[in-house]
PDB file of C-alpha atoms in Angstrom:
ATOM      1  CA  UNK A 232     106.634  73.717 196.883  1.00  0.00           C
ATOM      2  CA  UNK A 233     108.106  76.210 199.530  1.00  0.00           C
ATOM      3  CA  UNK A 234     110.836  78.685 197.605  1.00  0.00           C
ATOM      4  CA  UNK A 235     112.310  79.016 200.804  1.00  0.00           C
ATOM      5  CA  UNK A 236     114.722  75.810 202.232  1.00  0.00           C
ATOM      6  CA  UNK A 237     116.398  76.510 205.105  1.00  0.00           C
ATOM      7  CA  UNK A 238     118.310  73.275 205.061  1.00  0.00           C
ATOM      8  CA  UNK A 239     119.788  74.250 201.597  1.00  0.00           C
ATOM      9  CA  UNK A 240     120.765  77.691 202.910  1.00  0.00           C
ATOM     10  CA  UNK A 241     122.658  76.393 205.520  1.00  0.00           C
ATOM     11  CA  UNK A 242     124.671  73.904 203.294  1.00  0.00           C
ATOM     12  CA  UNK A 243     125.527  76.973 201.087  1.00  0.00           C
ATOM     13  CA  UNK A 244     126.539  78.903 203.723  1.00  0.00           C
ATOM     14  CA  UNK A 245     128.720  75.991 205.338  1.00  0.00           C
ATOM     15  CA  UNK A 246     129.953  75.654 201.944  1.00  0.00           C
ATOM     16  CA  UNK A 247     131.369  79.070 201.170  1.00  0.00           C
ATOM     17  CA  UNK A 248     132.981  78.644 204.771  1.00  0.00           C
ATOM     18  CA  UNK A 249     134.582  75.384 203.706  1.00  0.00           C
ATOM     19  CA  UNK A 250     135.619  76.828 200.998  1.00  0.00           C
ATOM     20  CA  UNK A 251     137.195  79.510 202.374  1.00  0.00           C
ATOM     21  CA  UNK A 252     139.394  77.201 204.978  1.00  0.00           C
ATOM     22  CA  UNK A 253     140.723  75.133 201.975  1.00  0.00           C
ATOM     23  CA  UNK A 254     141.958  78.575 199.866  1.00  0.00           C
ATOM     24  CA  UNK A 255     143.245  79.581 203.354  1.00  0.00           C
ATOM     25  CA  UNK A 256     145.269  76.161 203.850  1.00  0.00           C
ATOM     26  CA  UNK A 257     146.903  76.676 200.534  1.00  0.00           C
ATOM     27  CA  UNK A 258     148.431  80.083 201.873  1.00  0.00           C
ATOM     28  CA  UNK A 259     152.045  79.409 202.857  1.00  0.00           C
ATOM     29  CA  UNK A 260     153.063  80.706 206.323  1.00  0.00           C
ATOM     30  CA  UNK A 261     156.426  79.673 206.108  1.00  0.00           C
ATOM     31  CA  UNK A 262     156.484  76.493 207.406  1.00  0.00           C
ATOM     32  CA  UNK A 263     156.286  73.216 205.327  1.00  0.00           C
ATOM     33  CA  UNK A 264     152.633  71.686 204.879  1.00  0.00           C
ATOM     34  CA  UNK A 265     151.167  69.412 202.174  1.00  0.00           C
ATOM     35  CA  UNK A 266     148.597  71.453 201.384  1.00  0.00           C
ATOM     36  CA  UNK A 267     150.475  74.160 200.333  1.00  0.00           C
ATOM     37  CA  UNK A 268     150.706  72.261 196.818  1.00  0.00           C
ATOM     38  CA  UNK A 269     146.995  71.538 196.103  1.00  0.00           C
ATOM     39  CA  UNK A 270     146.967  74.011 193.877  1.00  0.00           C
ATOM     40  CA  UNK A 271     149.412  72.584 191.594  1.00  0.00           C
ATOM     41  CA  UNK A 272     148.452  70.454 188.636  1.00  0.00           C
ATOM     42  CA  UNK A 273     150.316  68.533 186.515  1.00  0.00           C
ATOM     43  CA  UNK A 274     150.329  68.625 182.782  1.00  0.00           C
ATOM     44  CA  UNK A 275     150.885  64.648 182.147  1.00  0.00           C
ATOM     45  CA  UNK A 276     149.267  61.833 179.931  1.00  0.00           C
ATOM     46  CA  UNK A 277     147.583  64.922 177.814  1.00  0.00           C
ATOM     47  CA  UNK A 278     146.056  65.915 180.116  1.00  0.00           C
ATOM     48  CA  UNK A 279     146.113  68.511 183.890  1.00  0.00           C
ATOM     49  CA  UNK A 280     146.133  66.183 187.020  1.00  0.00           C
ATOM     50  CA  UNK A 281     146.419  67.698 190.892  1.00  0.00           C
ATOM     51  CA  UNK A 282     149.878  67.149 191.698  1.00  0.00           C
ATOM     52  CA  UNK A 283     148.893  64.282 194.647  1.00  0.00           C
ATOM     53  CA  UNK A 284     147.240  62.207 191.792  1.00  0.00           C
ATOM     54  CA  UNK A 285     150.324  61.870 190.370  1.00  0.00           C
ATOM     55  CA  UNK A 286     152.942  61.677 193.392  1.00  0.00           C
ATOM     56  CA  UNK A 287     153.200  61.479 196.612  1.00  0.00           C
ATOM     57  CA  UNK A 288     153.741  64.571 198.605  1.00  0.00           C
ATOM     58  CA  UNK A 289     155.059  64.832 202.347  1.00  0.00           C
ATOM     59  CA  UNK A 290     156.483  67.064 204.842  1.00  0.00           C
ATOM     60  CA  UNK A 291     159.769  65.195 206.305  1.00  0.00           C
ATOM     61  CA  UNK A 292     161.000  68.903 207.936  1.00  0.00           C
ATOM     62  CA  UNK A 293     159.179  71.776 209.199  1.00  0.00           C
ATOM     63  CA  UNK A 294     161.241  73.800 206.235  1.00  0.00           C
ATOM     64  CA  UNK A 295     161.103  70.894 203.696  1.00  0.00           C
ATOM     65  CA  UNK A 296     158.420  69.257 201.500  1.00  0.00           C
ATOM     66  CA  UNK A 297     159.420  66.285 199.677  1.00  0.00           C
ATOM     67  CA  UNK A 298     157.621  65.444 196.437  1.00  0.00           C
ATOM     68  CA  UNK A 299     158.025  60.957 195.174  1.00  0.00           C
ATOM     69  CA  UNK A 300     156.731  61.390 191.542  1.00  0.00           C
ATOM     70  CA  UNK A 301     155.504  57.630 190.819  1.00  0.00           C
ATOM     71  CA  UNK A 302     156.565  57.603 187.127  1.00  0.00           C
ATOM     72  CA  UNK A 303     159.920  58.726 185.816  1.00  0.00           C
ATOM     73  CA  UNK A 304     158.317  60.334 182.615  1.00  0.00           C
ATOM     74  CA  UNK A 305     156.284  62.849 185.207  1.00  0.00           C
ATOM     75  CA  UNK A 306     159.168  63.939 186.881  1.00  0.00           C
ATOM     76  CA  UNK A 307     160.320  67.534 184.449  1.00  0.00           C
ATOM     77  CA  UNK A 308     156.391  68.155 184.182  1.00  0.00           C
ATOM     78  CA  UNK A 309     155.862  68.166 188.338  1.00  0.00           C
ATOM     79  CA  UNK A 310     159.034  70.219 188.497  1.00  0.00           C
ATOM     80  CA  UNK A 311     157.633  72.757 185.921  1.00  0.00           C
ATOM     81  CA  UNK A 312     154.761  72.526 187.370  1.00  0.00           C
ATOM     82  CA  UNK A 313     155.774  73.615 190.784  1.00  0.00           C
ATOM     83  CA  UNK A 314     157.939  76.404 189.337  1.00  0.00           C
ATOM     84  CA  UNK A 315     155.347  78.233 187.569  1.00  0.00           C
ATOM     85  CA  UNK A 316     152.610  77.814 190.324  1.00  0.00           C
ATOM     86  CA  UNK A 317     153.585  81.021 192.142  1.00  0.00           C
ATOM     87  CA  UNK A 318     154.331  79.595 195.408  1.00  0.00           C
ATOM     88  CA  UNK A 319     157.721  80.455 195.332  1.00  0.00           C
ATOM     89  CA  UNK A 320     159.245  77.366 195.754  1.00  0.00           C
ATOM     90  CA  UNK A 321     162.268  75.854 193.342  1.00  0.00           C
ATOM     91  CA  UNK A 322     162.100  72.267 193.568  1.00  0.00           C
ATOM     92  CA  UNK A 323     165.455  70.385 194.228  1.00  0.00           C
ATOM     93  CA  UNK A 324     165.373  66.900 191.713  1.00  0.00           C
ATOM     94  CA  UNK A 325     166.631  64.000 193.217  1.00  0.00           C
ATOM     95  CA  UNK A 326     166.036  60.832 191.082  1.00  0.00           C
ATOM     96  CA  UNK A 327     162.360  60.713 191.674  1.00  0.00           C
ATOM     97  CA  UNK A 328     162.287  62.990 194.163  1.00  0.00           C
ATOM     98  CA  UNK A 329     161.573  66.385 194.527  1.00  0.00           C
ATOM     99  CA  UNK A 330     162.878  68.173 197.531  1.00  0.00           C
ATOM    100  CA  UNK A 331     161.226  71.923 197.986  1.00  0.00           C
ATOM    101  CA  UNK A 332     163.314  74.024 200.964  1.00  0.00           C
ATOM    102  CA  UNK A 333     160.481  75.990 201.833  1.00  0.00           C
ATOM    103  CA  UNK A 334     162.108  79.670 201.920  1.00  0.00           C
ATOM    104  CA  UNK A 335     161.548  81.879 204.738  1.00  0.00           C
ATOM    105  CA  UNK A 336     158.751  84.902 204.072  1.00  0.00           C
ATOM    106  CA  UNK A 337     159.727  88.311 204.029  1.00  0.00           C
ATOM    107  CA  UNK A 338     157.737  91.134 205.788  1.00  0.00           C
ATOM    108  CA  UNK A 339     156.478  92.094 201.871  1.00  0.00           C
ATOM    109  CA  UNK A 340     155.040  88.534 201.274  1.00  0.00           C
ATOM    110  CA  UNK A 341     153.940  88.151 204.283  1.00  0.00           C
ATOM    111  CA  UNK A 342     151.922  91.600 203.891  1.00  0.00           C
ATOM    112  CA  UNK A 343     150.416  90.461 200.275  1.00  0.00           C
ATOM    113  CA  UNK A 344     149.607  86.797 201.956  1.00  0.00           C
ATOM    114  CA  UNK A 345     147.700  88.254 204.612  1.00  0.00           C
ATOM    115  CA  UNK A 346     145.907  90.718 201.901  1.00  0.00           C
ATOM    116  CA  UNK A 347     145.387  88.020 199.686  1.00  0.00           C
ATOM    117  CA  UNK A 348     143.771  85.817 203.058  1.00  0.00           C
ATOM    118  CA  UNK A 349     141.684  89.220 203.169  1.00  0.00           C
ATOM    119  CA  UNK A 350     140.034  88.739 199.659  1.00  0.00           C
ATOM    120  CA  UNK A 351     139.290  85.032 199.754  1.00  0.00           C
ATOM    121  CA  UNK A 352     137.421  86.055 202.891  1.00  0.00           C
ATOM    122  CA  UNK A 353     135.657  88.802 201.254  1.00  0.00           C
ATOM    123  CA  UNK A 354     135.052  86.715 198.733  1.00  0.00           C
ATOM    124  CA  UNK A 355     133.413  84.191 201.231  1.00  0.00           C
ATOM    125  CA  UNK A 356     131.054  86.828 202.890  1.00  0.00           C
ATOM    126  CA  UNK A 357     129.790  88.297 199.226  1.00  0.00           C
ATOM    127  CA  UNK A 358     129.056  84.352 198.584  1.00  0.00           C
ATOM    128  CA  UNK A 359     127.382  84.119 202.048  1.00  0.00           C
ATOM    129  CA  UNK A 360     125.291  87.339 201.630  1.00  0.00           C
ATOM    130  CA  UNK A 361     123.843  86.283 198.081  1.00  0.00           C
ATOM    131  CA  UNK A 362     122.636  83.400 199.738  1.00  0.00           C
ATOM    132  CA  UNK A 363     120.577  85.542 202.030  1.00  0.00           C
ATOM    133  CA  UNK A 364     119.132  87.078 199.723  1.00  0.00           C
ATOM    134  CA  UNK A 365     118.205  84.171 197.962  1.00  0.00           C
ATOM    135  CA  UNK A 366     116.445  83.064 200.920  1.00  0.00           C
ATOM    136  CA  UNK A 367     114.876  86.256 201.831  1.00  0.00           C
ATOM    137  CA  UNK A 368     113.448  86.543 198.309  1.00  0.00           C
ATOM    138  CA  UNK A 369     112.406  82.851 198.574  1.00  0.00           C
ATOM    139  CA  UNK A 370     110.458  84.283 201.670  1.00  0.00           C
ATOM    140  CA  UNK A 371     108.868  87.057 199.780  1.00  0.00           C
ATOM    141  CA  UNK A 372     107.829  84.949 196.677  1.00  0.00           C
ATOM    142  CA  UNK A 373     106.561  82.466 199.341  1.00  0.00           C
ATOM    143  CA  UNK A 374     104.545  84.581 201.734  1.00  0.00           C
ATOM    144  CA  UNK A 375     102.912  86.110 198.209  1.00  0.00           C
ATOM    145  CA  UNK A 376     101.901  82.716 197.585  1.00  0.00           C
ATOM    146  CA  UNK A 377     100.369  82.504 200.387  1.00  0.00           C
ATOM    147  CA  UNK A 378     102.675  79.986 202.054  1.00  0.00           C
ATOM    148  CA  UNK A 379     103.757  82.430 205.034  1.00  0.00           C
ATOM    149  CA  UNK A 380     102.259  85.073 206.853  1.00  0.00           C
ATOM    150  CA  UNK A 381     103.266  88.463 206.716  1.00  0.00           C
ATOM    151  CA  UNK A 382     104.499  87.809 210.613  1.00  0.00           C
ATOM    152  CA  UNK A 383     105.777  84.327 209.957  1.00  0.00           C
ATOM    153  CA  UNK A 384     108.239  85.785 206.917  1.00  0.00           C
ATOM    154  CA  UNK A 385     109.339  88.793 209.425  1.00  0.00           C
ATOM    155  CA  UNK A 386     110.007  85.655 211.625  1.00  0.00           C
ATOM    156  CA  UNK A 387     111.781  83.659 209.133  1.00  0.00           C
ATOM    157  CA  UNK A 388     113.810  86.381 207.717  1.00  0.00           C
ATOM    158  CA  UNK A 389     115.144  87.074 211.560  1.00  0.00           C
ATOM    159  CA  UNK A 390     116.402  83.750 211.706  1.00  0.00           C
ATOM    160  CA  UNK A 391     117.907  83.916 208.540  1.00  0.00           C
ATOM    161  CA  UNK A 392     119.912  87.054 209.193  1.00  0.00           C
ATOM    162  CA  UNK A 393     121.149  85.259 212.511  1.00  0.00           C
ATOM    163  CA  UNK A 394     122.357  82.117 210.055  1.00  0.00           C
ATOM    164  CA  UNK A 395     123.919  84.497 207.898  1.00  0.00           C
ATOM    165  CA  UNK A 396     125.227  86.670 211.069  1.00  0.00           C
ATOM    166  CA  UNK A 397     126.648  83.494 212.794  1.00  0.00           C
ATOM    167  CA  UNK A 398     128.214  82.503 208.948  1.00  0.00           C
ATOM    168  CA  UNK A 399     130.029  85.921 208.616  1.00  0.00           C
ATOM    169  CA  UNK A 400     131.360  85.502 212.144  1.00  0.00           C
ATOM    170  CA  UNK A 401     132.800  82.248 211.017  1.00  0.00           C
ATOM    171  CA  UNK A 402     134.143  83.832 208.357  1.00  0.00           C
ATOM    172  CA  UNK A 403     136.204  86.454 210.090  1.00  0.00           C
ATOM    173  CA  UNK A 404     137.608  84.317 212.937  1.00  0.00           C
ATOM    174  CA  UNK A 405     138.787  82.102 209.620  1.00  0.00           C
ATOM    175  CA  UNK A 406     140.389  84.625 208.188  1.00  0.00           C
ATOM    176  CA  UNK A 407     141.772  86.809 211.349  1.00  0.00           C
ATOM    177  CA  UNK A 408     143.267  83.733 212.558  1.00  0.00           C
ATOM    178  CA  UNK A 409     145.716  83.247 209.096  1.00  0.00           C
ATOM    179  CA  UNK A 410     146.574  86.696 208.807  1.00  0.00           C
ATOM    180  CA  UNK A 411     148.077  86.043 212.587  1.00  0.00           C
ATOM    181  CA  UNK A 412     149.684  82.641 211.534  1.00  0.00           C
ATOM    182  CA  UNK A 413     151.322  84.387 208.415  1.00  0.00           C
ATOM    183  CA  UNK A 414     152.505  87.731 210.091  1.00  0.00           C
ATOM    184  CA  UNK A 415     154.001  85.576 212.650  1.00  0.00           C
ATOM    185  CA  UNK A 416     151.856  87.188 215.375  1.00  0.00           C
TER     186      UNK A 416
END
């Protein structure tokens, strides 16, 4: 059995890039979006649940997000809940409604946003570079195996470093692309 997969290195790579886009989409950029509370779970039943396993969340303004807890009982959790999640927000309780005004940034946020967007990317490329050098060590072990050729690893480890290249690139366009959004360039 080969060490080196490149199937399986390209999943991992594609995965650190998904990732990345859904720690991105949690970001706020000022306008309302339903991903902004992913993050948030729940503390109900004894247990933590994801906030959208437990109500129903939508965006009925571009400013607004509107939170329908299904069960009365969950309502003060999902409120405290959204209070201590760090987003910002103060949730507005309506019966079994939440309402969240979705604040407008100021230039300071929007700075440590965009420096936080920086790090998850960061984060993303260290993920994508271990997986090179899984593979390339997968080469390595393989070729002393006998599997490759000295000039069929050289070969292999080219097109890896183009996977990984092409990954990275990915990554920055990802990343370069929220900063804009939340600057508001």
């Amino acid at each position: 059995m080969a060490a080196y997969n490149k199937a399986d290195l390209e999943r991992r790579m594609a995965g650190a890039v998904e990732s990345l886009k859904g720690d991105l989409s949690g970001l706020r950029t000022g306008r309302a979006s339903v991903s902004l509370l992913d993050p948030v779970t729940v503390e109900v039943y004894g247990a933590h649940m994801p906030l959208n396993q437990v109500a129903t969340v939508s965006a009925p303004e571009p400013r607004m997000l509107s939170v329908q807890v299904w069960d009365k009982s969950n309502v003060g959790p999902a409120d405290k809940a959204i209070r201590s999640a760090g987003l910002g927000l103060n949730p507005i309780v309506d019966g079994q409604t939440l309402r969240l005004p979705i604040p407008d940034l100021t230039e300071e946020r929007r700075k440590e946003l965009a420096k936080l967007a920086g790090k998850y990317a960061e984060s993303a490329r260290i993920a994508v570079r271990n997986v090179r050098r899984d593979g390339m060590e997968g080469l390595k072990t393989d070729e002393k195996k006998g599997v490759y050729s000295e000039d069929e690893r050289k070969k292999l480890e080219t097109e890896v470093q183009k996977m990984t290249d092409a990954t990275i690139a990915d990554i920055d366009s990802a990343a370069d692309a929220k900063e804009k959004e939340i600057l508001g360039k």
